[in-house]
PDB file of C-alpha atoms and ligand atoms in Angstrom:
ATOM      1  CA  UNK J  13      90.811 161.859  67.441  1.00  0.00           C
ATOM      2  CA  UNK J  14      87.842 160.005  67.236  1.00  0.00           C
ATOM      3  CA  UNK J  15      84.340 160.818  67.088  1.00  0.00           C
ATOM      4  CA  UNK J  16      83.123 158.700  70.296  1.00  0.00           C
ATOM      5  CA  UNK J  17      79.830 159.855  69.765  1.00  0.00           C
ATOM      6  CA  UNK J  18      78.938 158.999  66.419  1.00  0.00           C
ATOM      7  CA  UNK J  19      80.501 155.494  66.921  1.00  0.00           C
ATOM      8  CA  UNK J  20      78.125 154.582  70.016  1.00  0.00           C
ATOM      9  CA  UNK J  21      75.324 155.698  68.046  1.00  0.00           C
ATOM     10  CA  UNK J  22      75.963 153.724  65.127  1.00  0.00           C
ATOM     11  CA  UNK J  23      76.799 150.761  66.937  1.00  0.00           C
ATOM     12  CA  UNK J  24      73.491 151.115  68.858  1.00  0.00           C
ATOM     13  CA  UNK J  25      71.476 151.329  65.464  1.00  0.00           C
ATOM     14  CA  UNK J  26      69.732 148.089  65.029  1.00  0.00           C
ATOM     15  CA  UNK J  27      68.775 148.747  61.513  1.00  0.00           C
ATOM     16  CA  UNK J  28      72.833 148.835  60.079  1.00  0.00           C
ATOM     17  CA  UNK J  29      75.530 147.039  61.011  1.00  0.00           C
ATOM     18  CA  UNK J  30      78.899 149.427  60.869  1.00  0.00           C
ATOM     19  CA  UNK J  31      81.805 148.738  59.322  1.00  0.00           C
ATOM     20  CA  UNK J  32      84.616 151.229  60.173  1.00  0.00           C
ATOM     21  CA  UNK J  33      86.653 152.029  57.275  1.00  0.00           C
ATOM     22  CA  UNK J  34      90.382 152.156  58.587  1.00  0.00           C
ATOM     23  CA  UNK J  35      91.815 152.995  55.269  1.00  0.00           C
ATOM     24  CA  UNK J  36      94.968 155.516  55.800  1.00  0.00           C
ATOM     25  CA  UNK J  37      94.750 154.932  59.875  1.00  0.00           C
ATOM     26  CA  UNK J  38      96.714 153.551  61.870  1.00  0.00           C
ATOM     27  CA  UNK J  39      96.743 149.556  63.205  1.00  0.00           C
ATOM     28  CA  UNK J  40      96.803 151.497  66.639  1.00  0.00           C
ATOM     29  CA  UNK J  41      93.814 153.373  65.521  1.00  0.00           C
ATOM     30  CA  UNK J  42      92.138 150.285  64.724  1.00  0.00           C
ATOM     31  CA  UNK J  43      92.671 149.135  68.006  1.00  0.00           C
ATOM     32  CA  UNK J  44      91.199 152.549  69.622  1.00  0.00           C
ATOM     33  CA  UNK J  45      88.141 151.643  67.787  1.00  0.00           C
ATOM     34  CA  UNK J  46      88.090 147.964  68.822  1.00  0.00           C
ATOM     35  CA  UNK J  47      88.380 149.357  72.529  1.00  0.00           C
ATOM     36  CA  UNK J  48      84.681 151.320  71.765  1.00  0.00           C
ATOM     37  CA  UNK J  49      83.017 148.799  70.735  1.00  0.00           C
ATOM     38  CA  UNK J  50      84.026 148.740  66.865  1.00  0.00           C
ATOM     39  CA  UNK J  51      84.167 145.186  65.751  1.00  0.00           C
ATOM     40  CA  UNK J  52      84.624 144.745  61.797  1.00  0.00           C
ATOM     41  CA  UNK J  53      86.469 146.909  59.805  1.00  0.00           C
ATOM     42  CA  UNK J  54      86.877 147.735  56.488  1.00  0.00           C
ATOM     43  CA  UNK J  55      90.147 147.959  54.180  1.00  0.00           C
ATOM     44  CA  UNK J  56      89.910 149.106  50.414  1.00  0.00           C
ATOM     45  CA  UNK J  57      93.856 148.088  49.233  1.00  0.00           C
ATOM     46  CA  UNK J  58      94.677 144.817  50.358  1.00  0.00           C
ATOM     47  CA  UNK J  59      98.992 145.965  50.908  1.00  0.00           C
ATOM     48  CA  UNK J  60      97.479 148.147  53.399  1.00  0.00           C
ATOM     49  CA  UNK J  61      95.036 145.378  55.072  1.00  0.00           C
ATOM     50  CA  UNK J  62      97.819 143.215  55.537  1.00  0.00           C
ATOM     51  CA  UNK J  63      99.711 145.536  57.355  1.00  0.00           C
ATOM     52  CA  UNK J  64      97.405 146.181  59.921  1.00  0.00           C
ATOM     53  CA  UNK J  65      95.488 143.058  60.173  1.00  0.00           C
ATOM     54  CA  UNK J  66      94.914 141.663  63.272  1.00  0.00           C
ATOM     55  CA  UNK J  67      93.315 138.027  63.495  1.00  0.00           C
ATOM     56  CA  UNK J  68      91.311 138.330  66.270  1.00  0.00           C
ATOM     57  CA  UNK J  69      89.442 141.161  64.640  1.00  0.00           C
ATOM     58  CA  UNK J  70      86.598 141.085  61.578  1.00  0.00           C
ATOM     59  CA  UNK J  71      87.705 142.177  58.310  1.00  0.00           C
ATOM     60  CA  UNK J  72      86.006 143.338  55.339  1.00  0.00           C
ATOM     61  CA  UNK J  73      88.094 143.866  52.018  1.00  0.00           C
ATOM     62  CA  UNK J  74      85.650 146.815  50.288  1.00  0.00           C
ATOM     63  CA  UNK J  75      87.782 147.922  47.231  1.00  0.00           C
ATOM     64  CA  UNK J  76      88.373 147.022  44.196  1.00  0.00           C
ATOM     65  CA  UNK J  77      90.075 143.955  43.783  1.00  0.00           C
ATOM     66  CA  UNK J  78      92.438 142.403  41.762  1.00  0.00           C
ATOM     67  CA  UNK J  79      92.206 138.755  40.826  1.00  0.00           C
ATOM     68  CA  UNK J  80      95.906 138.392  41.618  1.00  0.00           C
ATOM     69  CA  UNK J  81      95.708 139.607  44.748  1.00  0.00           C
ATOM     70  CA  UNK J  82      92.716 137.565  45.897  1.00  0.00           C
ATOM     71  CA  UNK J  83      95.354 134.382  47.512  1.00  0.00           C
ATOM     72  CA  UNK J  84      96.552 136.698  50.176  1.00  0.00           C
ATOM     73  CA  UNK J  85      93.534 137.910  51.510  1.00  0.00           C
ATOM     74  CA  UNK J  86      91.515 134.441  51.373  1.00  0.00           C
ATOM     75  CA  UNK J  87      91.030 133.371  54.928  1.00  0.00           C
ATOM     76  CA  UNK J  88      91.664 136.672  56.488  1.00  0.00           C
ATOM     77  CA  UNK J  89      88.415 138.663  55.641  1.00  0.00           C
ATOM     78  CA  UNK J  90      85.116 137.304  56.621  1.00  0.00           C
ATOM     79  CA  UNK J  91      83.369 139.554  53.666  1.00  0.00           C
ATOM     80  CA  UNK J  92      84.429 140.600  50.436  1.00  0.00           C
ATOM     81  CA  UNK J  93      81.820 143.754  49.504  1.00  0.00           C
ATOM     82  CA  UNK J  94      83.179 144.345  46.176  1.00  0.00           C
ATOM     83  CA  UNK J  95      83.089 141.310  43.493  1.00  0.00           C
ATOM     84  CA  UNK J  96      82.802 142.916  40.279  1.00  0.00           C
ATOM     85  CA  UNK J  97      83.029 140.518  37.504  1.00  0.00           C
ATOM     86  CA  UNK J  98      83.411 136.507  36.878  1.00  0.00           C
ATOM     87  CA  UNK J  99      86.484 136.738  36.534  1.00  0.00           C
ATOM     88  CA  UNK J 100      87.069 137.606  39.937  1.00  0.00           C
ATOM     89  CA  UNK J 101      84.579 135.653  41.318  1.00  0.00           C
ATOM     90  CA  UNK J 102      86.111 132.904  39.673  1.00  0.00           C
ATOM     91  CA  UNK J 103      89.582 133.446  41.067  1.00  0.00           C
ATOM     92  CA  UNK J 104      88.020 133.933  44.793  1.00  0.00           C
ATOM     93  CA  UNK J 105      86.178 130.241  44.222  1.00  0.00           C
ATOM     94  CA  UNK J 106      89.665 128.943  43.288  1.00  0.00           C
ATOM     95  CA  UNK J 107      91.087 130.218  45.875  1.00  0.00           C
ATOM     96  CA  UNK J 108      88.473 129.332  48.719  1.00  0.00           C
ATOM     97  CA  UNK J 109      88.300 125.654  47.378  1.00  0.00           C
ATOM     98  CA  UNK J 110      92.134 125.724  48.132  1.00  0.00           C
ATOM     99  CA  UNK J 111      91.582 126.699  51.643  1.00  0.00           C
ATOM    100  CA  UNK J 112      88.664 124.188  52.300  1.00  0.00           C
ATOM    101  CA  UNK J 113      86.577 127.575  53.136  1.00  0.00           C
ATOM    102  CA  UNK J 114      82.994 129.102  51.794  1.00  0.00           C
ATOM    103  CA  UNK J 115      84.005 132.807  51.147  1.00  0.00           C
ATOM    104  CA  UNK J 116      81.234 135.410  52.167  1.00  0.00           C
ATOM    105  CA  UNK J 117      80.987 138.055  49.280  1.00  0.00           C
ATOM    106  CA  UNK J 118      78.800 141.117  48.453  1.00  0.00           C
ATOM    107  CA  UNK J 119      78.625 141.519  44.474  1.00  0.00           C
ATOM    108  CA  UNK J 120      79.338 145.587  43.962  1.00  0.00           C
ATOM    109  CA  UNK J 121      77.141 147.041  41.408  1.00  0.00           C
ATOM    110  CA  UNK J 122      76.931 150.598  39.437  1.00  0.00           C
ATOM    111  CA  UNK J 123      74.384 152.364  40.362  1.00  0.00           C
ATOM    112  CA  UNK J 124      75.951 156.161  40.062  1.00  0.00           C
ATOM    113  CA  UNK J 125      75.667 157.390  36.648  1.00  0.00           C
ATOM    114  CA  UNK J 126      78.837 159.818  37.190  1.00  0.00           C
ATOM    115  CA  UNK J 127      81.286 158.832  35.314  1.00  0.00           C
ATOM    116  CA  UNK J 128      84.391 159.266  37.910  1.00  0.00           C
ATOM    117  CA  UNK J 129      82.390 156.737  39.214  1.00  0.00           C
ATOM    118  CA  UNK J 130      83.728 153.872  38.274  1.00  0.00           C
ATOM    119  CA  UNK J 131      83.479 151.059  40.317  1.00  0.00           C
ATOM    120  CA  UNK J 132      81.112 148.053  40.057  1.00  0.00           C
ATOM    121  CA  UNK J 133      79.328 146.179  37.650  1.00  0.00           C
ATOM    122  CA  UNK J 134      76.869 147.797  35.200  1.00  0.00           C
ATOM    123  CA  UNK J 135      73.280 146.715  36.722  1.00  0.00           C
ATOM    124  CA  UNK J 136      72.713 144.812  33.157  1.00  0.00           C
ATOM    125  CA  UNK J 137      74.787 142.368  34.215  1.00  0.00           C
ATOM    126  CA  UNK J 138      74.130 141.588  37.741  1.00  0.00           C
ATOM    127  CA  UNK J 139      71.642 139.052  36.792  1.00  0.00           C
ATOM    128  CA  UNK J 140      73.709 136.618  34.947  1.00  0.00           C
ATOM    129  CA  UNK J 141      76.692 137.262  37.601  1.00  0.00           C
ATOM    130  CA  UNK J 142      74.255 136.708  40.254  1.00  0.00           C
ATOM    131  CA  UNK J 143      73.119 133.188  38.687  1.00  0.00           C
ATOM    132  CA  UNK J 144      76.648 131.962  38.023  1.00  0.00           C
ATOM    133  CA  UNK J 145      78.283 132.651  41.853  1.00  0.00           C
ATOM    134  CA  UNK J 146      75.082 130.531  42.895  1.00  0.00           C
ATOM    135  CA  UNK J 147      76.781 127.911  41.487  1.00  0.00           C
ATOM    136  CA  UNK J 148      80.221 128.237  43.011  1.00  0.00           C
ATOM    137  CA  UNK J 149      80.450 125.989  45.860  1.00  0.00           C
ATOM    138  CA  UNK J 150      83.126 128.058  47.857  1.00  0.00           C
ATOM    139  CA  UNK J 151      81.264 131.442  47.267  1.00  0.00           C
ATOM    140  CA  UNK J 152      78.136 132.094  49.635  1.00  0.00           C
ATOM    141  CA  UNK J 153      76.097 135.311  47.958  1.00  0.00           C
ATOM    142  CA  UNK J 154      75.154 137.493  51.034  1.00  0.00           C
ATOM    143  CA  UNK J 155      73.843 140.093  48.964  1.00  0.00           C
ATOM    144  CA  UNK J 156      74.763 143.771  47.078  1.00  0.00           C
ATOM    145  CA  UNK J 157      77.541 146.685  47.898  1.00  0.00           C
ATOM    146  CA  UNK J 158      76.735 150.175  45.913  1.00  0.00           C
ATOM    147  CA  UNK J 159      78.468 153.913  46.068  1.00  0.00           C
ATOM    148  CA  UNK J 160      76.447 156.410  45.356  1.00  0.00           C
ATOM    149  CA  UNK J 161      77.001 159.596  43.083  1.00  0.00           C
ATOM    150  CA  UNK J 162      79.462 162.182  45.020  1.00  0.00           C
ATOM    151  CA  UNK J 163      77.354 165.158  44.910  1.00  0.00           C
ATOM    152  CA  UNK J 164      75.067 167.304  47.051  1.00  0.00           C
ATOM    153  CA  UNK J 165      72.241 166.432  45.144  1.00  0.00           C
ATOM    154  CA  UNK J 166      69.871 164.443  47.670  1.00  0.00           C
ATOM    155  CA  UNK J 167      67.536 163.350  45.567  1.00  0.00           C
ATOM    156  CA  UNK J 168      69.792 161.841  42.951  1.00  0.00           C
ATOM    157  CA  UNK J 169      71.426 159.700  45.958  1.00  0.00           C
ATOM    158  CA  UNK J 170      68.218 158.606  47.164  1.00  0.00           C
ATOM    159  CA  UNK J 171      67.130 157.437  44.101  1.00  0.00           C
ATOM    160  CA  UNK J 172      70.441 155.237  43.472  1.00  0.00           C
ATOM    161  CA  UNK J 173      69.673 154.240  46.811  1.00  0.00           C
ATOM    162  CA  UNK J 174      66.300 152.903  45.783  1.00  0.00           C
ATOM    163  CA  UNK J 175      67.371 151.301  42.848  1.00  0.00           C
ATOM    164  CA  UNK J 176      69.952 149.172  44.843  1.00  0.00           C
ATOM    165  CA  UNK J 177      67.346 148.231  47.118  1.00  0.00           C
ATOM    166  CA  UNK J 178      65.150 147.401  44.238  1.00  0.00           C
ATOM    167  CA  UNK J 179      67.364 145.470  43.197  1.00  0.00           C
ATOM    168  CA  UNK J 180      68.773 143.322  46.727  1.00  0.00           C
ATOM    169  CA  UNK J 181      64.744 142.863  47.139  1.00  0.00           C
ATOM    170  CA  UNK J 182      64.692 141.119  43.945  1.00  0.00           C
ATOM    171  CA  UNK J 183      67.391 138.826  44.405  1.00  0.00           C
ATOM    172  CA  UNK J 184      66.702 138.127  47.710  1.00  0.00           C
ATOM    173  CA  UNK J 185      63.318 136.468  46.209  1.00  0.00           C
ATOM    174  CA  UNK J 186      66.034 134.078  44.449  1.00  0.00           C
ATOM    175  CA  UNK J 187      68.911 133.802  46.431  1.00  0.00           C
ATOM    176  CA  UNK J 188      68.403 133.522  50.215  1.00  0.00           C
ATOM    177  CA  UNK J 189      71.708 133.253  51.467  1.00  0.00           C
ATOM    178  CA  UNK J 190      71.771 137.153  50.988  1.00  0.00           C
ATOM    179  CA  UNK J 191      71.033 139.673  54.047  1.00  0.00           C
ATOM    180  CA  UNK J 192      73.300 142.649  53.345  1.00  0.00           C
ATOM    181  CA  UNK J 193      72.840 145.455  51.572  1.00  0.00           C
ATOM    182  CA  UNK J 194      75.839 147.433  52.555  1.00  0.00           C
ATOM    183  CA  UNK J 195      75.356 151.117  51.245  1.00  0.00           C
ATOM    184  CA  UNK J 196      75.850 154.378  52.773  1.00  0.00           C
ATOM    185  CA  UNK J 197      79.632 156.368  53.948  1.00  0.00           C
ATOM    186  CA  UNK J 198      80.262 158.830  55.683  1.00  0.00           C
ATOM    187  CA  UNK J 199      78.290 161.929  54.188  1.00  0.00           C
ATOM    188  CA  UNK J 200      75.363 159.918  53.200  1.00  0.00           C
ATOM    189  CA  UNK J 201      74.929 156.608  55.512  1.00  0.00           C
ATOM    190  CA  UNK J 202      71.765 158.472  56.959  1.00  0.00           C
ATOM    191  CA  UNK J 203      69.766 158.631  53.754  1.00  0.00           C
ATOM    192  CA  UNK J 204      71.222 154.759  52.723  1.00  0.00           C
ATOM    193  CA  UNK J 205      69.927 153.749  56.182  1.00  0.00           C
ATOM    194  CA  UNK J 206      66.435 155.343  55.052  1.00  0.00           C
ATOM    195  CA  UNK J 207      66.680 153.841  51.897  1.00  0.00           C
ATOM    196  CA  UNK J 208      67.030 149.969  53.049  1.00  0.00           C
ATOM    197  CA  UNK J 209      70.526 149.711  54.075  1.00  0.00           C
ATOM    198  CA  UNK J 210      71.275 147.615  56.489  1.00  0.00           C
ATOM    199  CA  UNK J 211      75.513 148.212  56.628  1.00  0.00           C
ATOM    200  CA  UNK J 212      77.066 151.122  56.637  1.00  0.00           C
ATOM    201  CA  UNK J 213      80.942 151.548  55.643  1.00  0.00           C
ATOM    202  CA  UNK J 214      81.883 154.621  57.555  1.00  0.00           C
ATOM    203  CA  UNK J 215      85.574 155.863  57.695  1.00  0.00           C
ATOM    204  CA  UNK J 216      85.876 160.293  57.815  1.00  0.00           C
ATOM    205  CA  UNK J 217      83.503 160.474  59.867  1.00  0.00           C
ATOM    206  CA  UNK J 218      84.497 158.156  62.839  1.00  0.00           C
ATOM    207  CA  UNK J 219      87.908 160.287  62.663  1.00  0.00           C
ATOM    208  CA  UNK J 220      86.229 163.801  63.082  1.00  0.00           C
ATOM    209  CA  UNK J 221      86.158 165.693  66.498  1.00  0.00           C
ATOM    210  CA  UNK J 222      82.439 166.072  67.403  1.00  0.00           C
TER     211      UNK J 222
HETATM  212  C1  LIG F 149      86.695 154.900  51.710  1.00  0.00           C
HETATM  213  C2  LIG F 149      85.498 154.082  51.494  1.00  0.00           C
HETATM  214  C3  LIG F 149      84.385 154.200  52.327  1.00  0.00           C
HETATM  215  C4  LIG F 149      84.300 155.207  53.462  1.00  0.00           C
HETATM  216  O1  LIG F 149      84.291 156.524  52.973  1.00  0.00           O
HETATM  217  P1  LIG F 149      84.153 157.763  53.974  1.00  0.00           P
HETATM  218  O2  LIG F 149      83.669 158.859  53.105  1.00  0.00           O
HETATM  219  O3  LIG F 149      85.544 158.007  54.487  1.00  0.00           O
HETATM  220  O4  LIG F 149      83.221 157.392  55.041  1.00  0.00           O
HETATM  221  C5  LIG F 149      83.291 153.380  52.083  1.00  0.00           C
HETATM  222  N1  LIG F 149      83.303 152.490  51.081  1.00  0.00           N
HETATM  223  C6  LIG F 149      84.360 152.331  50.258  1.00  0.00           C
HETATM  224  C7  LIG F 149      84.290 151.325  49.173  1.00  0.00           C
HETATM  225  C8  LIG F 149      85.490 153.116  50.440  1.00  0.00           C
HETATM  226  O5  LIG F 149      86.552 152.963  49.620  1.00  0.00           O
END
């Protein structure tokens, strides 16, 4: 089942890019969406990327990732949304300067206070992780990744929303390689759009009858 509707829409929206989250679907379902239209997707655990990916199709790794792990995804995702410390960013330099590549990557930062929450780097120490990938010369910076707080509380997403785009706007002053702000799933990529987003990692949603 997929929700043909929603998809044309949001690939029509010039103002975010999609990226449909394929995590716990099917390689075949991946192809469905590639038949509409659907041209990057998104994969949070990279076991389960490998065993759908497909190399004529875009792939974003948006999960956490472990430094270990990083060698067998290098060359097969055009973006990885969710660096998260040096250490990491470190291992993905290594690893691109192996493969004679320049590896895209988003760095993922905290912006939820919730504490389930807890995925990204604390926003204290974007800055200095910001200035040291600039230096890597297999990393290319193309900007931030955020979740926001899992709650119905609008105005609390909004304003992690605005602090993320704070944020991008700031480093894009200094860095301008970057032009993503990916932010925004599926019960909230409306109010990330209207709060600067310009890519949107959708997955329920696209799944859902209309
Ligand atoms: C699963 C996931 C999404 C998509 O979430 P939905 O609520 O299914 O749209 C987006 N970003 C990340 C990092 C995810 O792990």
């Amino acid at each position: 089942m997929m929700n043909q509707k929603l998809i044309a829409q949001r690939l029509q929206d010039p103002r975010a890019k999609l990226v449909a989250v394929t995590k716990k679907h099917t390689a075949q379902e991946v192809d469905e969406l590639y038949a509409l239209g659907v041209r990057t997707f998104g994969e949070n655990r990279v076991q389960e990327f490998l065993s759908k990916y497909n190399p004529d199709y875009d792939w974003h790794i948006i999960g956490h990732l472990q430094t270990n792990k990083v060698k067998y995804i290098i060359g097969k995702v055009s973006l990885i949304e969710s660096v998260d410390s040096l250490k990491l960013a470190q291992e993905i330099e290594k690893q691109a300067a192996k493969h004679g590549l320049v590896q895209d990557i988003l760095v993922e930062i905290k912006v939820s206070q919730q504490d389930e929450n807890k995925t990204g780097l604390p926003i204290a120490e974007l800055d200095d992780l910001l200035a040291e990938i600039a230096k890597m010369e297999h990393l290319r910076l193309k900007g931030l990744m955020t979740i926001a707080s899992n709650t119905d509380d609008q105005d609390l997403i909004a304003s992690e929303f605005d602090q993320a785009k704070a944020l991008y706007d700031q480093a894009c002053q200094l860095y301008p390689t970057m032009d993503t702000l990916s932010m925004g799933m599926s019960h909230d990529y409306e109010l990330a759009i209207e709060h600067g987003s310009n890519q949107v990692r959708i997955g329920t949603a696209l799944f859902e009858a209309e």
